[in-house]
Coordinates of C-alpha atoms and ligand atoms in Angstrom, one line a residue:
M1 CA 85.1 150.8 62.3
R2 CA 86.0 153.9 60.2
I3 CA 89.5 155.4 60.2
L4 CA 90.6 158.6 58.8
V5 CA 94.2 159.0 57.9
V6 CA 95.5 162.6 57.3
G7 CA 98.4 163.3 54.7
S8 CA 99.4 162.5 51.0
G9 CA 102.6 160.7 50.9
G10 CA 104.3 157.3 50.6
R11 CA 104.2 157.3 54.5
E12 CA 100.4 157.6 54.4
H13 CA 99.9 155.0 51.9
A14 CA 101.9 152.4 54.0
L15 CA 99.9 153.4 56.7
V16 CA 96.5 152.9 54.8
W17 CA 97.9 149.6 53.4
K18 CA 98.5 148.2 56.8
I19 CA 95.2 149.8 58.4
A20 CA 93.3 148.0 55.6
Q21 CA 94.6 144.7 57.0
S22 CA 93.3 145.2 60.3
R23 CA 90.3 143.1 61.3
L24 CA 88.8 146.2 63.2
V25 CA 88.6 148.2 60.0
D26 CA 85.4 148.6 57.7
K27 CA 86.4 151.6 55.9
I28 CA 89.3 154.1 55.3
F29 CA 89.1 157.7 54.6
C30 CA 92.3 159.7 53.5
A31 CA 92.6 163.2 53.3
P32 CA 93.8 164.3 50.8
G33 CA 95.5 161.1 49.8
N34 CA 96.7 160.4 46.3
G35 CA 96.5 158.2 43.1
G36 CA 97.5 154.9 45.1
I37 CA 96.1 155.6 48.3
A38 CA 92.7 155.7 46.3
Q39 CA 93.0 152.0 45.7
Q40 CA 92.5 151.3 49.5
A41 CA 90.8 154.4 50.9
E42 CA 88.2 156.8 50.0
C43 CA 90.3 160.0 49.0
L44 CA 88.9 163.3 50.3
D45 CA 89.3 166.7 48.9
I46 CA 90.3 168.1 52.1
K47 CA 93.9 169.4 52.8
A48 CA 96.0 167.9 55.6
D49 CA 96.2 171.3 57.5
D50 CA 92.6 172.2 57.3
I51 CA 91.9 171.3 60.9
P52 CA 88.2 172.7 61.1
A53 CA 87.2 170.8 57.9
L54 CA 89.1 167.5 59.1
V55 CA 87.3 167.9 62.8
E56 CA 83.7 168.5 61.2
F57 CA 84.3 165.4 58.7
A58 CA 85.5 163.2 61.7
R59 CA 82.4 164.0 63.6
R60 CA 80.0 163.7 61.0
E61 CA 81.3 160.2 59.8
K62 CA 81.8 159.1 63.2
I63 CA 85.3 158.4 62.8
A64 CA 86.8 156.0 65.3
L65 CA 90.4 157.0 65.0
T66 CA 92.3 159.6 63.0
V67 CA 95.9 159.0 62.3
I68 CA 98.1 162.2 61.5
G69 CA 100.8 161.6 59.1
P70 CA 102.7 164.9 58.4
E71 CA 104.2 167.5 61.0
A72 CA 102.5 170.5 59.8
P73 CA 99.1 169.8 61.3
L74 CA 100.6 168.3 64.4
A75 CA 102.6 171.5 65.1
A76 CA 99.4 173.6 64.2
G77 CA 97.4 171.8 66.9
I78 CA 95.2 169.2 65.1
V79 CA 95.3 166.7 68.0
D80 CA 94.2 169.4 70.6
A81 CA 91.5 170.1 68.2
F82 CA 90.4 166.5 68.0
Q83 CA 90.8 166.2 71.8
A84 CA 88.5 169.1 72.3
Y85 CA 85.6 167.2 71.0
S86 CA 86.9 163.8 72.6
M87 CA 87.6 162.3 69.4
P88 CA 90.2 159.4 69.3
V89 CA 93.5 160.7 67.5
F90 CA 96.8 159.4 66.9
G91 CA 99.6 161.8 67.4
P92 CA 101.1 164.1 69.8
D93 CA 99.4 167.4 70.8
R94 CA 100.7 171.0 70.0
R95 CA 102.7 171.4 73.1
A96 CA 104.6 167.7 72.4
A97 CA 104.9 168.7 68.8
Q98 CA 107.3 171.5 69.6
L99 CA 110.1 168.6 69.7
E100 CA 109.9 168.8 66.1
A101 CA 108.4 172.2 65.2
S102 CA 111.2 174.0 67.3
K103 CA 114.7 172.8 67.1
V104 CA 115.6 175.5 69.6
F105 CA 113.0 173.9 72.0
A106 CA 114.3 170.4 71.3
K107 CA 118.0 171.2 71.9
E108 CA 117.2 173.2 75.0
L109 CA 115.3 170.2 76.4
M110 CA 118.2 167.9 75.2
R111 CA 120.8 170.2 77.1
T112 CA 118.6 170.1 80.1
Y113 CA 117.9 166.5 80.3
N114 CA 121.6 165.3 79.3
V115 CA 120.5 163.7 75.8
P116 CA 123.5 163.3 73.7
T117 CA 123.7 165.7 70.7
A118 CA 126.0 167.9 68.7
A119 CA 127.1 170.8 70.7
F120 CA 125.4 174.0 69.6
E121 CA 124.8 177.6 70.0
I122 CA 121.4 179.6 69.5
F123 CA 121.0 182.9 67.9
D124 CA 118.4 185.4 67.1
T125 CA 120.4 187.8 65.0
A126 CA 122.2 187.2 61.9
A127 CA 125.1 189.4 62.9
A128 CA 125.8 187.3 66.1
A129 CA 125.5 184.1 64.3
A130 CA 128.0 185.3 61.4
R131 CA 130.5 186.5 64.1
Y132 CA 130.3 183.1 66.0
I133 CA 130.6 181.1 62.4
E134 CA 133.7 183.5 61.9
K135 CA 135.3 182.5 65.2
R136 CA 134.5 178.6 65.2
G137 CA 135.0 178.0 61.5
A138 CA 133.9 175.1 59.2
P139 CA 132.6 172.5 58.9
C140 CA 129.5 173.5 61.1
V141 CA 125.7 173.0 60.7
V142 CA 123.1 175.7 60.4
K143 CA 119.5 174.9 61.3
A144 CA 116.5 177.1 61.0
D145 CA 114.5 176.8 64.3
G146 CA 111.2 176.1 62.7
L147 CA 109.6 173.8 60.2
A148 CA 111.1 174.1 56.6
A149 CA 109.6 170.9 54.9
G150 CA 113.0 169.4 55.7
K151 CA 115.1 171.9 53.8
G152 CA 116.1 173.8 57.1
V153 CA 119.4 172.1 57.6
V154 CA 122.5 173.3 55.9
V155 CA 125.7 171.0 56.5
A156 CA 128.3 173.8 55.7
Q157 CA 131.9 172.8 54.5
T158 CA 133.1 176.4 54.5
V159 CA 132.4 179.6 56.6
D160 CA 131.3 181.3 53.4
E161 CA 128.5 178.4 53.0
A162 CA 127.4 178.9 56.6
R163 CA 127.2 182.6 56.3
Q164 CA 125.0 182.3 53.2
A165 CA 122.8 179.9 55.1
V166 CA 122.5 182.2 58.0
A167 CA 121.7 185.0 55.6
A168 CA 119.0 183.2 53.4
M169 CA 117.2 182.0 56.8
M170 CA 117.6 185.2 58.9
Q171 CA 117.6 188.1 56.4
E172 CA 116.2 186.7 53.1
K173 CA 113.8 184.7 55.4
V174 CA 113.5 181.9 52.8
F175 CA 111.6 179.8 55.4
G176 CA 109.6 182.8 56.9
E177 CA 109.4 182.7 60.7
A178 CA 110.9 179.6 60.9
G179 CA 114.3 181.4 60.4
N180 CA 113.6 183.8 63.3
R181 CA 116.1 181.9 65.2
V182 CA 119.0 179.7 64.0
I183 CA 121.1 177.0 65.6
I184 CA 124.7 176.5 64.7
E185 CA 126.1 173.3 65.6
E186 CA 129.0 170.9 65.7
C187 CA 129.1 168.6 62.5
L188 CA 129.0 165.2 63.4
Q189 CA 130.5 162.2 61.5
G190 CA 129.1 158.6 61.3
Q191 CA 126.6 156.5 59.9
E192 CA 122.8 157.7 60.5
A193 CA 120.0 155.5 61.7
S194 CA 116.4 156.2 62.5
I195 CA 114.8 154.8 65.6
L196 CA 111.2 154.9 66.0
V197 CA 109.0 154.2 69.2
M198 CA 105.4 154.3 70.0
T199 CA 104.5 155.6 73.2
D200 CA 101.3 156.7 75.3
S201 CA 103.5 158.6 77.9
V202 CA 103.5 155.6 80.3
E203 CA 104.5 152.6 78.0
V204 CA 107.0 152.8 75.2
I205 CA 107.3 150.2 72.5
P206 CA 110.1 150.5 70.0
L207 CA 109.6 149.8 66.3
V208 CA 112.3 148.2 64.2
S209 CA 115.3 150.2 63.0
S210 CA 116.0 151.6 59.7
Q211 CA 118.1 153.8 57.8
D212 CA 117.1 156.6 55.2
H213 CA 119.0 157.8 52.2
K214 CA 118.8 161.6 52.1
R215 CA 120.9 162.7 49.3
I216 CA 119.6 162.6 45.6
F217 CA 122.6 160.7 44.0
D218 CA 124.3 157.4 44.6
D219 CA 127.0 157.2 47.3
D220 CA 125.3 160.1 49.0
R221 CA 126.2 162.7 46.8
G222 CA 124.2 165.8 45.7
P223 CA 121.6 167.8 47.5
N224 CA 119.4 166.6 50.3
T225 CA 116.0 165.3 49.5
G226 CA 112.9 164.3 51.6
G227 CA 114.6 160.7 51.4
M228 CA 115.3 158.5 48.5
G229 CA 114.9 155.1 50.1
A230 CA 115.2 153.3 53.0
Y231 CA 115.8 149.7 54.6
S232 CA 114.9 148.1 57.7
P233 CA 116.7 146.6 59.9
A234 CA 119.7 148.9 60.1
P235 CA 122.4 146.3 61.2
I236 CA 124.7 149.0 62.3
V237 CA 122.3 149.3 65.3
T238 CA 123.4 146.4 67.0
P239 CA 121.4 145.1 70.2
A240 CA 123.8 146.9 72.5
L241 CA 123.6 150.1 70.6
F242 CA 119.8 150.0 70.4
D243 CA 119.7 149.6 74.3
E244 CA 122.1 152.5 74.6
I245 CA 119.8 154.7 72.2
M246 CA 116.7 153.8 74.1
E247 CA 118.5 154.7 77.6
T248 CA 120.2 157.7 76.8
I249 CA 118.2 159.2 74.0
V250 CA 114.7 158.0 73.9
Y251 CA 113.8 157.4 77.6
R252 CA 115.7 160.7 78.7
I253 CA 113.8 162.9 76.2
L254 CA 110.4 161.4 77.2
D255 CA 111.1 161.8 80.7
G256 CA 112.3 165.4 80.0
L257 CA 108.9 166.1 78.3
A258 CA 107.0 164.6 81.3
R259 CA 108.9 166.7 83.9
E260 CA 108.1 169.7 81.9
G261 CA 104.4 168.8 82.3
I262 CA 104.1 167.7 78.6
T263 CA 102.3 164.3 77.8
Y264 CA 103.8 162.7 74.6
R265 CA 101.6 160.4 72.7
G266 CA 102.0 158.8 69.2
I267 CA 105.3 158.0 67.4
L268 CA 108.5 159.5 68.6
Y269 CA 111.3 159.3 65.8
A270 CA 115.1 159.7 66.8
G271 CA 117.4 160.7 64.1
I272 CA 120.6 159.3 65.5
M273 CA 124.2 159.7 64.3
I274 CA 126.3 156.7 65.4
T275 CA 129.7 158.8 66.1
G276 CA 133.0 157.2 67.4
D277 CA 131.8 158.9 70.6
G278 CA 128.4 156.9 70.9
P279 CA 125.1 157.7 69.6
K280 CA 124.2 161.3 69.3
T281 CA 120.6 162.8 68.4
L282 CA 120.6 164.9 65.0
E283 CA 116.7 165.5 65.5
F284 CA 113.6 164.3 66.9
N285 CA 110.5 163.9 64.7
V286 CA 107.0 163.8 66.1
R287 CA 105.6 161.3 63.5
F288 CA 106.4 158.5 61.2
G289 CA 109.3 159.1 58.9
D290 CA 109.2 159.1 55.2
P291 CA 110.4 156.7 53.5
E292 CA 111.2 155.0 56.9
T293 CA 107.6 153.8 57.3
E294 CA 107.6 152.3 53.8
A295 CA 110.5 149.9 55.1
I296 CA 109.2 149.4 58.6
I297 CA 105.3 149.0 58.1
P298 CA 105.7 145.9 55.8
R299 CA 107.4 144.2 58.5
M300 CA 105.0 144.6 61.1
K301 CA 102.9 141.6 62.0
S302 CA 100.8 143.2 64.7
D303 CA 97.5 145.0 64.2
L304 CA 98.4 148.8 63.8
V305 CA 95.1 149.8 64.4
E306 CA 94.8 148.0 67.9
A307 CA 98.3 149.7 68.9
M308 CA 97.2 153.0 67.7
L309 CA 93.7 153.0 69.5
A310 CA 95.8 151.9 72.6
V311 CA 97.9 154.9 72.4
S312 CA 95.1 157.3 71.9
E313 CA 93.5 155.7 74.9
G314 CA 96.6 155.7 77.0
T315 CA 96.6 151.7 77.3
L316 CA 99.3 150.7 75.4
R317 CA 100.6 148.6 78.5
K318 CA 98.1 146.0 77.5
V319 CA 99.8 145.7 73.8
A320 CA 103.2 145.6 75.8
R321 CA 101.9 142.9 78.4
S322 CA 101.0 140.7 75.4
G323 CA 104.3 140.7 74.0
G324 CA 104.6 144.2 72.3
L325 CA 104.7 144.6 68.4
K326 CA 105.4 141.5 66.4
W327 CA 107.9 141.8 63.4
D328 CA 108.7 139.9 60.2
P329 CA 112.3 138.7 60.8
R330 CA 112.9 139.4 57.0
A331 CA 114.5 142.7 55.8
C332 CA 112.7 145.5 53.9
V333 CA 114.0 147.8 51.4
C334 CA 112.3 150.8 50.0
V335 CA 113.6 152.6 46.6
V336 CA 112.0 155.9 46.0
C337 CA 111.5 156.9 42.2
A338 CA 111.4 160.5 42.1
S339 CA 110.7 163.0 39.0
G340 CA 113.5 164.4 37.0
G341 CA 114.9 167.4 38.3
Y342 CA 113.8 166.8 42.0
P343 CA 114.7 168.1 44.7
G344 CA 114.7 171.2 42.2
E345 CA 112.1 172.1 39.8
Y346 CA 110.3 169.1 38.0
E347 CA 107.3 168.6 35.8
K348 CA 104.2 166.7 36.6
G349 CA 101.8 164.7 34.7
K350 CA 104.1 162.1 33.3
V351 CA 102.2 158.7 32.7
I352 CA 103.6 155.9 34.7
T353 CA 104.0 152.3 33.1
G354 CA 104.8 149.1 34.5
L355 CA 102.8 149.4 37.7
D356 CA 100.2 146.4 36.5
Q357 CA 103.3 144.1 36.1
V358 CA 104.8 144.7 39.4
A359 CA 101.2 144.3 41.0
G360 CA 101.6 140.7 40.8
M361 CA 105.1 140.3 42.1
Q362 CA 105.5 138.3 45.3
D363 CA 106.7 140.4 48.3
I364 CA 106.6 143.6 46.5
M365 CA 104.6 146.7 47.5
V366 CA 104.3 150.0 45.7
F367 CA 103.6 153.0 47.8
H368 CA 102.8 156.0 46.0
S369 CA 104.0 159.2 47.3
G370 CA 103.2 161.8 44.6
T371 CA 100.7 160.3 42.0
A372 CA 97.4 161.1 40.7
R373 CA 94.7 159.3 38.4
I374 CA 93.6 160.8 35.4
P375 CA 90.0 162.1 35.9
S376 CA 89.4 161.9 32.3
D377 CA 90.2 158.1 32.1
P378 CA 87.2 156.3 32.6
S379 CA 89.0 153.0 33.5
A380 CA 91.0 155.0 36.0
Q381 CA 94.0 152.9 34.9
N382 CA 96.5 155.6 34.1
I383 CA 98.4 157.0 37.0
V384 CA 100.4 159.9 36.5
T385 CA 103.3 161.7 38.4
A386 CA 102.0 164.6 40.6
G387 CA 105.1 165.2 42.8
G388 CA 108.7 165.1 43.5
R389 CA 108.9 162.0 45.2
V390 CA 106.6 159.7 43.2
L391 CA 106.7 155.9 44.2
G392 CA 108.4 154.0 46.9
V393 CA 108.9 150.6 45.5
T394 CA 109.4 148.2 48.2
G395 CA 110.3 144.6 48.7
L396 CA 111.0 141.9 51.5
G397 CA 113.8 139.4 51.4
N398 CA 115.2 136.8 53.7
T399 CA 118.4 139.0 54.0
I400 CA 119.0 142.6 52.9
R401 CA 120.8 141.5 49.8
E402 CA 117.9 139.6 48.7
A403 CA 115.4 142.4 49.6
I404 CA 117.7 144.6 47.4
R405 CA 117.4 142.2 44.7
T406 CA 113.7 141.7 44.9
T407 CA 113.0 145.4 45.2
Y408 CA 115.3 146.6 42.1
A409 CA 113.9 143.8 39.9
A410 CA 110.6 145.6 40.4
V411 CA 111.9 149.1 40.0
D412 CA 113.2 148.1 36.5
K413 CA 109.8 147.5 35.3
I414 CA 108.5 150.9 36.1
H415 CA 108.9 153.9 33.8
F416 CA 108.0 157.6 33.5
D417 CA 109.6 160.4 31.7
G418 CA 112.7 161.5 33.7
M419 CA 112.4 159.3 36.5
Q420 CA 115.3 159.0 38.8
A421 CA 116.1 156.1 41.3
R422 CA 119.2 155.6 43.3
R423 CA 120.8 152.3 42.5
D424 CA 122.6 151.7 45.9
I425 CA 119.8 151.8 48.5
G426 CA 120.7 149.2 51.3
K427 CA 124.3 149.1 50.2
K428 CA 125.4 150.2 53.4
A429 CA 123.8 147.3 55.1
L430 CA 126.0 144.7 53.1
Ligands
AMP501 P1 117.7 166.9 60.4 O1 116.6 167.5 59.6 O2 118.1 167.7 61.6 O3 117.8 165.6 60.4 O4 119.1 167.2 59.3 C1 118.9 166.8 58.0 C2 120.3 166.0 57.7 O5 121.2 166.8 57.7 C3 120.5 164.9 58.7 O6 119.9 163.7 58.5 C4 121.9 164.7 58.8 O7 122.4 164.0 57.5 C5 122.3 166.3 58.5 N1 122.8 166.7 59.8 C6 122.1 167.4 60.7 N2 122.7 167.8 61.7 C7 124.0 167.3 61.6 C8 125.0 167.4 62.3 N3 125.0 168.1 63.6 N4 126.2 166.8 62.1 C9 126.2 166.4 60.5 N5 125.0 166.3 60.0 C10 124.0 166.6 60.4
LIG502 N1 112.8 160.6 56.5 C1 113.1 161.9 57.3 C2 111.9 162.1 57.7 O1 110.8 161.7 57.8 O2 112.0 163.3 58.3

């Protein structure tokens, strides 16, 4: 069968890499893809949010399953558009995607269905938000309601910082409409973990746990990024804690959605803070995480396409009955190599060297995030940087320590002008 993957990051490369291993698959397309994805899939000149063009392509090419990577097309209703033509698609529909697309929606649902999360208030004017900040003091967390490409959360250490965040979101409209409402919430302390589950709204199959590293510099310093690395499993999530997260967070929110008449199909991602007072929800995402996916997918032994088809058909129970998803017990570490200057401004077009050396290394996978091939290069050997996050160098090991060692041995072979990579990915797990 023919599969279409929508998106262009490291997450989509990991998905394409895994889908390519399925016995069910003959050909993979990716829209728009990147320089690394092009090795396993035919990349299309269609943007991830061009829903009519994607629907048209899938119909014309008789695509058996379309897998949606990023949140923006999900929030815009790409799944509804595919379903209107009865075409198999993996991901939640527009109503279900509100869980990520509107933090107000998600927080209200958590309140209604008693899902543990930071205490919060919702504001639709900057003046009221500022008064509240004055009254409650710092630290606090200011969140734009809508999608803001991962930049809509400010953990404010001072009242001034919080007020500035509100002004930027609600008055300067730095995120456009996404800042029409803001949430101000309690600042939680603890370690973070990501719990992803696959569901067709009846059956729920958890994936293995993971942990992201959001800050740009070692020891969690500097500004937030899209994610500088990840590892799986996250040993902080003990079996007892995992069960507690499933019971109090995952099942409760899915149950809440069902009671609201919303059918959730796809990946549900719960971002958790493990506080002294138990696990609390930081956010829900309605898709695979990036870079968590790069650390999770290499551990998956089951056929991903079979499971995704089952989700889209509502027959995930069959997969559950045959033992659920199977996992490699080894640990996986993904280190992101980013452009100099990221998450601020950065230059593109830097030639990447060392990829050929790393290609032969055992238990190493390099997932491309922001790369391109040089079209004028006839051998198409030269890959250049084309984004902030450039590569996710990923390695497996019998222990986290071993996976860290293997992965950094590969990272050390890769170079491009200005490259930055954290040196402490996975350290928290030791
Ligand atoms: P989110 O996009 O909601 O996951 O927020 C991005 C990051 O901000 C999270 O991964 C946390 O590191 C941090 N964060 C969000 N909400 C809170 C909170 N209530 N307390 C402390 N940190 C938070
Ligand atoms: N790694 C965080 C995210 O995918 O949103």
